């Protein structure tokens, strides 16, 4: 196979079209390490010597129709560029994906849309507005045999055949190399507002998140930051944050109702609520979804997904079990996500017995970053891998040591 | 007519032996139906032009029952078709004569409700409406609401990734699930997902949802339940043309207002539904939108005011707000009884289910009209306008010679139009047998081979609902290429 010199710069294959991508994968004779901008390479990386292949040059917004709530783009499209384009049309991605590059010491704004999809990275709205899996309408990709495959489409509802969009989401490039993604977009609302709640103890803060989620007042995000994490956002005490959005009269009504509800549910006169509107609200969530309160040089960073009702218990037990490790924690996704950073490393075995739900290591030296699966699940996942990539070309051992 | 593979004569010959064995695997022998009218009930589903009496029907009560039955069938090379309530409009639950039907209707218990974590664990045979009913007293609900929700089961909803009128805001089944318990064809039980969202590894929950009962039999489902809004209210807006109604929908969404539902009806649908339900629909309009908003009264009024202002840009014939709970109920009764209403004006109808980019609505409606004229059928159109899911109802008479073939040809022409404008062949009903061949309008053989390799991971012997989704020309269910009329 002959390749133009530009495509091989620095030993990285850089296709500029879906056809070139297909030909490159088809011509491969050994393992390929698939990347967008490589912003999350430090999270998990191919364990075998591999030929790097980047879709970072396949950057294009093919169409964006706000009235149909849909955008189609090339895999290498920078998340930042996509968000700028959507905002110009009065839209956004409802799942509000984070750019985790800075967490891994990379510059901001490098993260690509294919990277967000391949890692299934949702922002703070996950528990209320879904994640990439819920908003990916269509994909085109090249499987490990160099075949171009499509699934889904550009319309909101589509049950034509098996939903391969779900398999591509979160598969870390091990099943196929994305050549095009089509996503559902959401209109920007007239007003977004965060209620910042203080004056509560930790259990009360987490109960506040649950009370909001159980209410009819439609929060889009809810998080709890203990005092040390809250300090990085400029708060001098622990806070919980609940975001709502919509037409202005509706937001006014719901923020009053939510405040009244929390006063009744938590029955404490110490409770105080401050309101942050529009850009002020957006800035808070930008920091929370990007894990800014924990950015630094932690030896370990874990992403734990407990039941919301167990988050308070989990955080208390983490503190007591790892009191000597320099711990910092906070909860997002209404309590369904707990970020755990430590100055001294924590490995997976040490989390044993805690109600962590699904535990994924984002930074650290545990050799298995992702949560282990049951024997039957492992068998089926290996079978799916073979169905897409029988020769094991794509991102070997990036998702699991088994393939 | 749509063909099916020729039944396996060696399995048919073992009918008595297989029934005896299955009876022995169930706690109550009456849970095995082997003959007579009781068996004939299972010969068809919502696509009632097609009928095949199965070998037997087993009605398990537990996941363990399902595992025993599947294990036996696997070891003996017997095909299985799982069935919820049999409401599929695509023939998704159509049996074959050499297959055992696994009916989930006795697995109808709500097992656990957890409001703090906004989820409920239910057996797969619970009806869709009974999930919402179980949490209604605590002001929660389960969001996906297919028109058949009184009868259809969660198992069927998972198999077909069912939608409904309110998915513009809340999404479809796949967006409202947290976990599944599934029995594989070889009898092994698989647990997928949990209250923790987004497990590591491949998204099997997403893969199973919409896989049309071909990868495993779902026995338990962990569903997301949501707090009910304080209130909801529909409004009716009539327009002088379909184009104006379509443009109004585009501007509403373009203005950043996403109502919980936007339903569109064309003139034939308006007339039929009004005659049937007396819902107060504007019979002088060429097109009608039902727009529902929700929240507190104050929020509803704020949204309605904005929508009325926008609708005013499109020269509406009428705007009518629901002024009482009765009026609101009547408005939705008209829409939800649309299929029944068609039954009043025509002996039979074929309900199509394409999805189109919403901006293409006027073009597609005009092309559908041409299809109707070319074949000599009247067609009424009902459309989930916010999300582009179009239901043309082709009125015909199944007893007139040759009409089934002509109506199916007309239906395929409509699906071609949907695909040509960038849409798809099915938005929420599924492929089943009905749209098996139409899959080739959207996919090539390489795409479908990729999907079939996934099926083989879960069911290498191709025993589970195998004659569905994939065109028979490439479908391993049809190894001999000998077919019968279903």
PDB file of N, CA and C in Angstrom, chain A residues 68 120 126-127 133-134 143 145 149-150 154-155 157 159-160 162 164 166 174-175 187 190 210 213-217 250 253-254 305 307-309 336 360 370-371 376-377 379 381 383-384 387 399 403, chain B residues 115-118 160 167 174-175 188-189 191 195-198 200 202-204 214 227-228 230 256 296 299 306 355 357-359 384 387 389 422 424 426 428 430 442-443 447 450-451 453-454 457:
ATOM      1  N   UNK A  68     -34.386  20.588  13.210  1.00  0.00           N
ATOM      2  CA  UNK A  68     -34.525  19.130  13.276  1.00  0.00           C
ATOM      3  C   UNK A  68     -33.675  18.548  14.391  1.00  0.00           C
ATOM      4  N   UNK A 120     -17.623   7.332  25.786  1.00  0.00           N
ATOM      5  CA  UNK A 120     -18.959   7.564  26.355  1.00  0.00           C
ATOM      6  C   UNK A 120     -18.896   8.574  27.498  1.00  0.00           C
ATOM      7  N   UNK A 126     -25.843  13.846  33.024  1.00  0.00           N
ATOM      8  CA  UNK A 126     -26.060  12.438  32.701  1.00  0.00           C
ATOM      9  C   UNK A 126     -27.322  11.857  33.320  1.00  0.00           C
ATOM     10  N   UNK A 127     -27.542  12.122  34.613  1.00  0.00           N
ATOM     11  CA  UNK A 127     -28.648  11.453  35.308  1.00  0.00           C
ATOM     12  C   UNK A 127     -30.011  11.991  34.878  1.00  0.00           C
ATOM     13  N   UNK A 133     -24.505   7.907  24.598  1.00  0.00           N
ATOM     14  CA  UNK A 133     -25.262   6.765  24.089  1.00  0.00           C
ATOM     15  C   UNK A 133     -26.695   7.144  23.762  1.00  0.00           C
ATOM     16  N   UNK A 134     -27.234   8.103  24.500  1.00  0.00           N
ATOM     17  CA  UNK A 134     -28.638   8.469  24.317  1.00  0.00           C
ATOM     18  C   UNK A 134     -28.842   9.484  23.202  1.00  0.00           C
ATOM     19  N   UNK A 143     -14.712  -1.442  10.457  1.00  0.00           N
ATOM     20  CA  UNK A 143     -14.440  -2.510  11.413  1.00  0.00           C
ATOM     21  C   UNK A 143     -13.008  -3.040  11.231  1.00  0.00           C
ATOM     22  N   UNK A 145     -11.829  -5.519   9.931  1.00  0.00           N
ATOM     23  CA  UNK A 145     -11.506  -6.160   8.648  1.00  0.00           C
ATOM     24  C   UNK A 145     -11.410  -5.141   7.521  1.00  0.00           C
ATOM     25  N   UNK A 149     -18.998   0.246   7.610  1.00  0.00           N
ATOM     26  CA  UNK A 149     -20.301  -0.184   8.128  1.00  0.00           C
ATOM     27  C   UNK A 149     -21.083   1.048   8.574  1.00  0.00           C
ATOM     28  N   UNK A 150     -22.408   0.995   8.403  1.00  0.00           N
ATOM     29  CA  UNK A 150     -23.229   2.093   8.929  1.00  0.00           C
ATOM     30  C   UNK A 150     -24.351   1.531   9.798  1.00  0.00           C
ATOM     31  N   UNK A 154     -30.029   9.763  10.607  1.00  0.00           N
ATOM     32  CA  UNK A 154     -30.040  11.157  11.046  1.00  0.00           C
ATOM     33  C   UNK A 154     -31.376  11.552  11.657  1.00  0.00           C
ATOM     34  N   UNK A 155     -32.283  10.585  11.834  1.00  0.00           N
ATOM     35  CA  UNK A 155     -33.596  10.918  12.379  1.00  0.00           C
ATOM     36  C   UNK A 155     -33.683  10.473  13.843  1.00  0.00           C
ATOM     37  N   UNK A 157     -35.961   8.890  15.639  1.00  0.00           N
ATOM     38  CA  UNK A 157     -36.459   7.562  16.004  1.00  0.00           C
ATOM     39  C   UNK A 157     -36.132   6.593  14.887  1.00  0.00           C
ATOM     40  N   UNK A 159     -35.537   2.240  14.508  1.00  0.00           N
ATOM     41  CA  UNK A 159     -35.319   0.896  15.059  1.00  0.00           C
ATOM     42  C   UNK A 159     -35.055  -0.096  13.925  1.00  0.00           C
ATOM     43  N   UNK A 160     -34.401   0.395  12.875  1.00  0.00           N
ATOM     44  CA  UNK A 160     -34.129  -0.439  11.709  1.00  0.00           C
ATOM     45  C   UNK A 160     -32.854  -1.242  11.934  1.00  0.00           C
ATOM     46  N   UNK A 162     -30.212  -3.845  14.387  1.00  0.00           N
ATOM     47  CA  UNK A 162     -29.608  -3.735  15.717  1.00  0.00           C
ATOM     48  C   UNK A 162     -28.958  -2.360  15.892  1.00  0.00           C
ATOM     49  N   UNK A 164     -26.199  -0.485  16.564  1.00  0.00           N
ATOM     50  CA  UNK A 164     -24.741  -0.531  16.695  1.00  0.00           C
ATOM     51  C   UNK A 164     -24.172   0.770  17.262  1.00  0.00           C
ATOM     52  N   UNK A 166     -25.009   2.027  19.986  1.00  0.00           N
ATOM     53  CA  UNK A 166     -24.767   1.766  21.406  1.00  0.00           C
ATOM     54  C   UNK A 166     -23.457   1.000  21.587  1.00  0.00           C
ATOM     55  N   UNK A 174     -12.312  -0.168  20.026  1.00  0.00           N
ATOM     56  CA  UNK A 174     -11.901  -1.575  19.903  1.00  0.00           C
ATOM     57  C   UNK A 174     -12.764  -2.349  18.914  1.00  0.00           C
ATOM     58  N   UNK A 175     -13.898  -1.786  18.495  1.00  0.00           N
ATOM     59  CA  UNK A 175     -14.789  -2.501  17.567  1.00  0.00           C
ATOM     60  C   UNK A 175     -14.729  -1.918  16.164  1.00  0.00           C
ATOM     61  N   UNK A 187     -32.048  22.617  21.929  1.00  0.00           N
ATOM     62  CA  UNK A 187     -32.023  24.085  21.928  1.00  0.00           C
ATOM     63  C   UNK A 187     -31.521  24.635  23.268  1.00  0.00           C
ATOM     64  N   UNK A 190     -33.920  29.643  27.450  1.00  0.00           N
ATOM     65  CA  UNK A 190     -33.918  31.087  27.699  1.00  0.00           C
ATOM     66  C   UNK A 190     -33.120  31.434  28.961  1.00  0.00           C
ATOM     67  N   UNK A 210     -31.178  14.157  46.130  1.00  0.00           N
ATOM     68  CA  UNK A 210     -32.232  13.170  45.876  1.00  0.00           C
ATOM     69  C   UNK A 210     -33.607  13.827  45.903  1.00  0.00           C
ATOM     70  N   UNK A 213     -34.142  15.450  42.637  1.00  0.00           N
ATOM     71  CA  UNK A 213     -34.376  14.471  41.565  1.00  0.00           C
ATOM     72  C   UNK A 213     -35.764  13.853  41.670  1.00  0.00           C
ATOM     73  N   UNK A 214     -36.280  13.741  42.881  1.00  0.00           N
ATOM     74  CA  UNK A 214     -37.613  13.154  43.087  1.00  0.00           C
ATOM     75  C   UNK A 214     -38.730  14.163  42.859  1.00  0.00           C
ATOM     76  N   UNK A 215     -38.388  15.417  42.714  1.00  0.00           N
ATOM     77  CA  UNK A 215     -39.418  16.466  42.597  1.00  0.00           C
ATOM     78  C   UNK A 215     -39.865  16.624  41.150  1.00  0.00           C
ATOM     79  N   UNK A 216     -40.996  17.267  40.934  1.00  0.00           N
ATOM     80  CA  UNK A 216     -41.429  17.530  39.546  1.00  0.00           C
ATOM     81  C   UNK A 216     -40.764  18.761  38.938  1.00  0.00           C
ATOM     82  N   UNK A 217     -39.711  19.290  39.580  1.00  0.00           N
ATOM     83  CA  UNK A 217     -39.187  20.579  39.129  1.00  0.00           C
ATOM     84  C   UNK A 217     -38.037  20.452  38.139  1.00  0.00           C
ATOM     85  N   UNK A 250     -40.882  30.099  34.276  1.00  0.00           N
ATOM     86  CA  UNK A 250     -40.847  28.728  34.763  1.00  0.00           C
ATOM     87  C   UNK A 250     -39.646  28.513  35.693  1.00  0.00           C
ATOM     88  N   UNK A 253     -40.367  30.167  39.004  1.00  0.00           N
ATOM     89  CA  UNK A 253     -41.317  29.355  39.772  1.00  0.00           C
ATOM     90  C   UNK A 253     -40.623  28.143  40.387  1.00  0.00           C
ATOM     91  N   UNK A 254     -39.857  27.437  39.556  1.00  0.00           N
ATOM     92  CA  UNK A 254     -39.248  26.191  40.055  1.00  0.00           C
ATOM     93  C   UNK A 254     -38.149  26.459  41.079  1.00  0.00           C
ATOM     94  N   UNK A 305     -19.472   4.895  40.473  1.00  0.00           N
ATOM     95  CA  UNK A 305     -20.873   5.124  40.103  1.00  0.00           C
ATOM     96  C   UNK A 305     -21.812   4.370  41.047  1.00  0.00           C
ATOM     97  N   UNK A 307     -25.234   3.842  43.614  1.00  0.00           N
ATOM     98  CA  UNK A 307     -26.619   4.313  43.653  1.00  0.00           C
ATOM     99  C   UNK A 307     -26.607   5.699  44.299  1.00  0.00           C
ATOM    100  N   UNK A 308     -27.482   6.576  43.842  1.00  0.00           N
ATOM    101  CA  UNK A 308     -27.525   7.913  44.442  1.00  0.00           C
ATOM    102  C   UNK A 308     -27.788   7.816  45.940  1.00  0.00           C
ATOM    103  N   UNK A 309     -28.620   6.860  46.336  1.00  0.00           N
ATOM    104  CA  UNK A 309     -28.983   6.728  47.745  1.00  0.00           C
ATOM    105  C   UNK A 309     -27.822   6.241  48.601  1.00  0.00           C
ATOM    106  N   UNK A 336     -25.031   9.919  41.547  1.00  0.00           N
ATOM    107  CA  UNK A 336     -24.703   8.685  40.831  1.00  0.00           C
ATOM    108  C   UNK A 336     -23.244   8.618  40.368  1.00  0.00           C
ATOM    109  N   UNK A 360     -14.140   2.925  37.861  1.00  0.00           N
ATOM    110  CA  UNK A 360     -13.179   3.038  36.760  1.00  0.00           C
ATOM    111  C   UNK A 360     -12.037   3.937  37.199  1.00  0.00           C
ATOM    112  N   UNK A 370     -10.645  -0.473  33.943  1.00  0.00           N
ATOM    113  CA  UNK A 370     -12.099  -0.606  33.874  1.00  0.00           C
ATOM    114  C   UNK A 370     -12.612  -1.714  34.776  1.00  0.00           C
ATOM    115  N   UNK A 371     -13.865  -1.577  35.196  1.00  0.00           N
ATOM    116  CA  UNK A 371     -14.459  -2.510  36.146  1.00  0.00           C
ATOM    117  C   UNK A 371     -14.498  -3.916  35.544  1.00  0.00           C
ATOM    118  N   UNK A 376     -19.577 -14.674  32.200  1.00  0.00           N
ATOM    119  CA  UNK A 376     -20.453 -14.752  31.025  1.00  0.00           C
ATOM    120  C   UNK A 376     -20.371 -13.458  30.207  1.00  0.00           C
ATOM    121  N   UNK A 377     -20.355 -12.326  30.913  1.00  0.00           N
ATOM    122  CA  UNK A 377     -20.228 -11.056  30.188  1.00  0.00           C
ATOM    123  C   UNK A 377     -18.910 -10.986  29.430  1.00  0.00           C
ATOM    124  N   UNK A 379     -17.163 -13.431  28.261  1.00  0.00           N
ATOM    125  CA  UNK A 379     -17.242 -14.333  27.110  1.00  0.00           C
ATOM    126  C   UNK A 379     -18.000 -13.670  25.952  1.00  0.00           C
ATOM    127  N   UNK A 381     -18.548 -10.438  25.520  1.00  0.00           N
ATOM    128  CA  UNK A 381     -17.841  -9.255  25.015  1.00  0.00           C
ATOM    129  C   UNK A 381     -16.699  -9.677  24.087  1.00  0.00           C
ATOM    130  N   UNK A 383     -16.762 -12.297  22.284  1.00  0.00           N
ATOM    131  CA  UNK A 383     -17.444 -12.707  21.054  1.00  0.00           C
ATOM    132  C   UNK A 383     -17.808 -11.508  20.191  1.00  0.00           C
ATOM    133  N   UNK A 384     -18.284 -10.450  20.830  1.00  0.00           N
ATOM    134  CA  UNK A 384     -18.620  -9.228  20.074  1.00  0.00           C
ATOM    135  C   UNK A 384     -17.364  -8.651  19.439  1.00  0.00           C
ATOM    136  N   UNK A 387     -16.641 -10.464  16.421  1.00  0.00           N
ATOM    137  CA  UNK A 387     -17.612 -10.201  15.351  1.00  0.00           C
ATOM    138  C   UNK A 387     -17.270  -8.923  14.586  1.00  0.00           C
ATOM    139  N   UNK A 399      -9.263  -1.900  26.266  1.00  0.00           N
ATOM    140  CA  UNK A 399     -10.473  -1.978  27.087  1.00  0.00           C
ATOM    141  C   UNK A 399     -10.326  -3.050  28.167  1.00  0.00           C
ATOM    142  N   UNK A 403      -8.573  -8.910  25.360  1.00  0.00           N
ATOM    143  CA  UNK A 403      -8.470  -8.766  23.895  1.00  0.00           C
ATOM    144  C   UNK A 403      -8.043  -7.359  23.504  1.00  0.00           C
TER     145      UNK A 403
ATOM    146  N   UNK B 115     -37.801   4.869  44.821  1.00  0.00           N
ATOM    147  CA  UNK B 115     -37.985   6.259  44.396  1.00  0.00           C
ATOM    148  C   UNK B 115     -36.706   7.080  44.537  1.00  0.00           C
ATOM    149  N   UNK B 116     -35.913   6.801  45.587  1.00  0.00           N
ATOM    150  CA  UNK B 116     -34.701   7.604  45.757  1.00  0.00           C
ATOM    151  C   UNK B 116     -33.767   7.449  44.565  1.00  0.00           C
ATOM    152  N   UNK B 117     -33.764   6.246  43.994  1.00  0.00           N
ATOM    153  CA  UNK B 117     -32.906   6.020  42.833  1.00  0.00           C
ATOM    154  C   UNK B 117     -33.703   6.050  41.527  1.00  0.00           C
ATOM    155  N   UNK B 118     -34.940   6.467  41.597  1.00  0.00           N
ATOM    156  CA  UNK B 118     -35.822   6.658  40.443  1.00  0.00           C
ATOM    157  C   UNK B 118     -35.812   5.440  39.515  1.00  0.00           C
ATOM    158  N   UNK B 160     -38.505  -4.202  20.833  1.00  0.00           N
ATOM    159  CA  UNK B 160     -38.696  -3.319  19.683  1.00  0.00           C
ATOM    160  C   UNK B 160     -38.191  -1.900  19.924  1.00  0.00           C
ATOM    161  N   UNK B 167     -42.113  10.878  23.333  1.00  0.00           N
ATOM    162  CA  UNK B 167     -40.663  10.661  23.349  1.00  0.00           C
ATOM    163  C   UNK B 167     -39.881  11.852  22.848  1.00  0.00           C
ATOM    164  N   UNK B 174     -35.009   2.727  24.972  1.00  0.00           N
ATOM    165  CA  UNK B 174     -33.575   2.567  25.262  1.00  0.00           C
ATOM    166  C   UNK B 174     -33.036   3.669  26.165  1.00  0.00           C
ATOM    167  N   UNK B 175     -33.687   4.825  26.164  1.00  0.00           N
ATOM    168  CA  UNK B 175     -33.249   5.934  27.008  1.00  0.00           C
ATOM    169  C   UNK B 175     -33.855   5.872  28.415  1.00  0.00           C
ATOM    170  N   UNK B 188     -28.361 -19.998  29.708  1.00  0.00           N
ATOM    171  CA  UNK B 188     -27.601 -19.262  30.718  1.00  0.00           C
ATOM    172  C   UNK B 188     -28.215 -17.887  30.957  1.00  0.00           C
ATOM    173  N   UNK B 189     -28.164 -17.443  32.215  1.00  0.00           N
ATOM    174  CA  UNK B 189     -28.801 -16.182  32.588  1.00  0.00           C
ATOM    175  C   UNK B 189     -27.753 -15.076  32.709  1.00  0.00           C
ATOM    176  N   UNK B 191     -27.008 -10.964  33.547  1.00  0.00           N
ATOM    177  CA  UNK B 191     -27.491  -9.719  34.150  1.00  0.00           C
ATOM    178  C   UNK B 191     -26.732  -8.566  33.518  1.00  0.00           C
ATOM    179  N   UNK B 195     -28.346   0.146  38.776  1.00  0.00           N
ATOM    180  CA  UNK B 195     -28.687   1.539  39.073  1.00  0.00           C
ATOM    181  C   UNK B 195     -27.541   2.473  38.686  1.00  0.00           C
ATOM    182  N   UNK B 196     -26.321   1.936  38.607  1.00  0.00           N
ATOM    183  CA  UNK B 196     -25.188   2.749  38.160  1.00  0.00           C
ATOM    184  C   UNK B 196     -25.302   2.922  36.657  1.00  0.00           C
ATOM    185  N   UNK B 197     -25.304   4.154  36.200  1.00  0.00           N
ATOM    186  CA  UNK B 197     -25.410   4.359  34.759  1.00  0.00           C
ATOM    187  C   UNK B 197     -24.061   4.125  34.098  1.00  0.00           C
ATOM    188  N   UNK B 198     -24.090   3.614  32.877  1.00  0.00           N
ATOM    189  CA  UNK B 198     -22.880   3.483  32.072  1.00  0.00           C
ATOM    190  C   UNK B 198     -21.836   2.574  32.715  1.00  0.00           C
ATOM    191  N   UNK B 200     -18.784  -0.270  32.604  1.00  0.00           N
ATOM    192  CA  UNK B 200     -17.653  -0.389  31.691  1.00  0.00           C
ATOM    193  C   UNK B 200     -17.891  -1.580  30.752  1.00  0.00           C
ATOM    194  N   UNK B 202     -18.690  -3.161  26.746  1.00  0.00           N
ATOM    195  CA  UNK B 202     -19.654  -2.838  25.690  1.00  0.00           C
ATOM    196  C   UNK B 202     -21.064  -2.705  26.257  1.00  0.00           C
ATOM    197  N   UNK B 203     -21.857  -1.843  25.632  1.00  0.00           N
ATOM    198  CA  UNK B 203     -23.189  -1.488  26.117  1.00  0.00           C
ATOM    199  C   UNK B 203     -24.203  -2.560  25.679  1.00  0.00           C
ATOM    200  N   UNK B 204     -24.222  -3.673  26.415  1.00  0.00           N
ATOM    201  CA  UNK B 204     -25.139  -4.763  26.052  1.00  0.00           C
ATOM    202  C   UNK B 204     -26.593  -4.350  26.266  1.00  0.00           C
ATOM    203  N   UNK B 214     -34.099 -11.516  19.337  1.00  0.00           N
ATOM    204  CA  UNK B 214     -33.258 -12.454  18.588  1.00  0.00           C
ATOM    205  C   UNK B 214     -31.971 -12.807  19.308  1.00  0.00           C
ATOM    206  N   UNK B 227     -40.461  11.512  38.129  1.00  0.00           N
ATOM    207  CA  UNK B 227     -41.534  12.233  38.813  1.00  0.00           C
ATOM    208  C   UNK B 227     -42.473  12.859  37.781  1.00  0.00           C
ATOM    209  N   UNK B 228     -43.766  12.747  38.030  1.00  0.00           N
ATOM    210  CA  UNK B 228     -44.726  13.323  37.091  1.00  0.00           C
ATOM    211  C   UNK B 228     -44.662  14.843  37.146  1.00  0.00           C
ATOM    212  N   UNK B 230     -46.209  18.558  37.290  1.00  0.00           N
ATOM    213  CA  UNK B 230     -47.372  18.974  38.090  1.00  0.00           C
ATOM    214  C   UNK B 230     -48.665  18.912  37.276  1.00  0.00           C
ATOM    215  N   UNK B 256     -36.463  27.168  20.701  1.00  0.00           N
ATOM    216  CA  UNK B 256     -35.979  26.617  21.960  1.00  0.00           C
ATOM    217  C   UNK B 256     -37.088  26.089  22.846  1.00  0.00           C
ATOM    218  N   UNK B 296     -46.264  23.379  35.983  1.00  0.00           N
ATOM    219  CA  UNK B 296     -47.317  23.983  36.803  1.00  0.00           C
ATOM    220  C   UNK B 296     -48.233  24.782  35.880  1.00  0.00           C
ATOM    221  N   UNK B 299     -46.471  27.635  34.374  1.00  0.00           N
ATOM    222  CA  UNK B 299     -45.521  27.247  33.328  1.00  0.00           C
ATOM    223  C   UNK B 299     -46.241  26.840  32.052  1.00  0.00           C
ATOM    224  N   UNK B 306     -46.371  31.410  24.314  1.00  0.00           N
ATOM    225  CA  UNK B 306     -45.306  31.488  23.306  1.00  0.00           C
ATOM    226  C   UNK B 306     -45.676  30.694  22.054  1.00  0.00           C
ATOM    227  N   UNK B 355     -39.545   7.000   9.451  1.00  0.00           N
ATOM    228  CA  UNK B 355     -39.185   8.279  10.052  1.00  0.00           C
ATOM    229  C   UNK B 355     -38.514   9.120   8.987  1.00  0.00           C
ATOM    230  N   UNK B 357     -36.701  13.213   8.063  1.00  0.00           N
ATOM    231  CA  UNK B 357     -36.280  14.511   8.592  1.00  0.00           C
ATOM    232  C   UNK B 357     -37.505  15.433   8.604  1.00  0.00           C
ATOM    233  N   UNK B 358     -37.763  16.093   9.721  1.00  0.00           N
ATOM    234  CA  UNK B 358     -39.046  16.805   9.863  1.00  0.00           C
ATOM    235  C   UNK B 358     -39.229  17.873   8.784  1.00  0.00           C
ATOM    236  N   UNK B 359     -38.130  18.448   8.315  1.00  0.00           N
ATOM    237  CA  UNK B 359     -38.237  19.489   7.292  1.00  0.00           C
ATOM    238  C   UNK B 359     -38.756  18.973   5.957  1.00  0.00           C
ATOM    239  N   UNK B 384     -45.665  11.837  14.388  1.00  0.00           N
ATOM    240  CA  UNK B 384     -45.071  12.421  15.595  1.00  0.00           C
ATOM    241  C   UNK B 384     -44.150  13.542  15.094  1.00  0.00           C
ATOM    242  N   UNK B 387     -40.424  14.484  16.243  1.00  0.00           N
ATOM    243  CA  UNK B 387     -39.307  13.571  16.026  1.00  0.00           C
ATOM    244  C   UNK B 387     -39.327  12.908  14.652  1.00  0.00           C
ATOM    245  N   UNK B 389     -41.417  10.816  13.124  1.00  0.00           N
ATOM    246  CA  UNK B 389     -41.945   9.455  12.942  1.00  0.00           C
ATOM    247  C   UNK B 389     -43.341   9.533  12.303  1.00  0.00           C
ATOM    248  N   UNK B 422     -33.709  10.753   3.435  1.00  0.00           N
ATOM    249  CA  UNK B 422     -32.786  10.734   4.567  1.00  0.00           C
ATOM    250  C   UNK B 422     -33.356  10.090   5.815  1.00  0.00           C
ATOM    251  N   UNK B 424     -35.755   6.626   7.638  1.00  0.00           N
ATOM    252  CA  UNK B 424     -35.546   5.190   7.829  1.00  0.00           C
ATOM    253  C   UNK B 424     -36.867   4.438   7.689  1.00  0.00           C
ATOM    254  N   UNK B 426     -38.273   2.160   9.748  1.00  0.00           N
ATOM    255  CA  UNK B 426     -39.112   1.960  10.926  1.00  0.00           C
ATOM    256  C   UNK B 426     -38.606   2.793  12.101  1.00  0.00           C
ATOM    257  N   UNK B 428     -40.463   2.976  15.225  1.00  0.00           N
ATOM    258  CA  UNK B 428     -40.773   2.428  16.542  1.00  0.00           C
ATOM    259  C   UNK B 428     -41.460   1.067  16.496  1.00  0.00           C
ATOM    260  N   UNK B 430     -40.518  -1.628  14.595  1.00  0.00           N
ATOM    261  CA  UNK B 430     -39.573  -2.716  14.375  1.00  0.00           C
ATOM    262  C   UNK B 430     -39.683  -3.292  12.977  1.00  0.00           C
ATOM    263  N   UNK B 442     -31.920   0.368   3.216  1.00  0.00           N
ATOM    264  CA  UNK B 442     -31.067   1.167   4.099  1.00  0.00           C
ATOM    265  C   UNK B 442     -29.649   0.636   4.216  1.00  0.00           C
ATOM    266  N   UNK B 443     -29.527  -0.684   4.110  1.00  0.00           N
ATOM    267  CA  UNK B 443     -28.229  -1.301   4.395  1.00  0.00           C
ATOM    268  C   UNK B 443     -27.767  -2.138   3.218  1.00  0.00           C
ATOM    269  N   UNK B 447     -23.172  -4.381   5.793  1.00  0.00           N
ATOM    270  CA  UNK B 447     -23.775  -3.870   7.037  1.00  0.00           C
ATOM    271  C   UNK B 447     -24.553  -4.976   7.741  1.00  0.00           C
ATOM    272  N   UNK B 450     -22.515  -7.720   9.348  1.00  0.00           N
ATOM    273  CA  UNK B 450     -21.977  -7.287  10.639  1.00  0.00           C
ATOM    274  C   UNK B 450     -23.021  -7.524  11.742  1.00  0.00           C
ATOM    275  N   UNK B 451     -24.278  -7.181  11.442  1.00  0.00           N
ATOM    276  CA  UNK B 451     -25.337  -7.389  12.431  1.00  0.00           C
ATOM    277  C   UNK B 451     -25.553  -8.886  12.684  1.00  0.00           C
ATOM    278  N   UNK B 453     -23.398 -11.279  12.443  1.00  0.00           N
ATOM    279  CA  UNK B 453     -22.304 -11.840  13.254  1.00  0.00           C
ATOM    280  C   UNK B 453     -22.567 -11.604  14.748  1.00  0.00           C
ATOM    281  N   UNK B 454     -23.230 -10.488  15.065  1.00  0.00           N
ATOM    282  CA  UNK B 454     -23.580 -10.243  16.479  1.00  0.00           C
ATOM    283  C   UNK B 454     -24.618 -11.264  16.938  1.00  0.00           C
ATOM    284  N   UNK B 457     -23.098 -14.490  17.965  1.00  0.00           N
ATOM    285  CA  UNK B 457     -22.400 -14.520  19.265  1.00  0.00           C
ATOM    286  C   UNK B 457     -23.361 -15.024  20.345  1.00  0.00           C
TER     287      UNK B 457
END
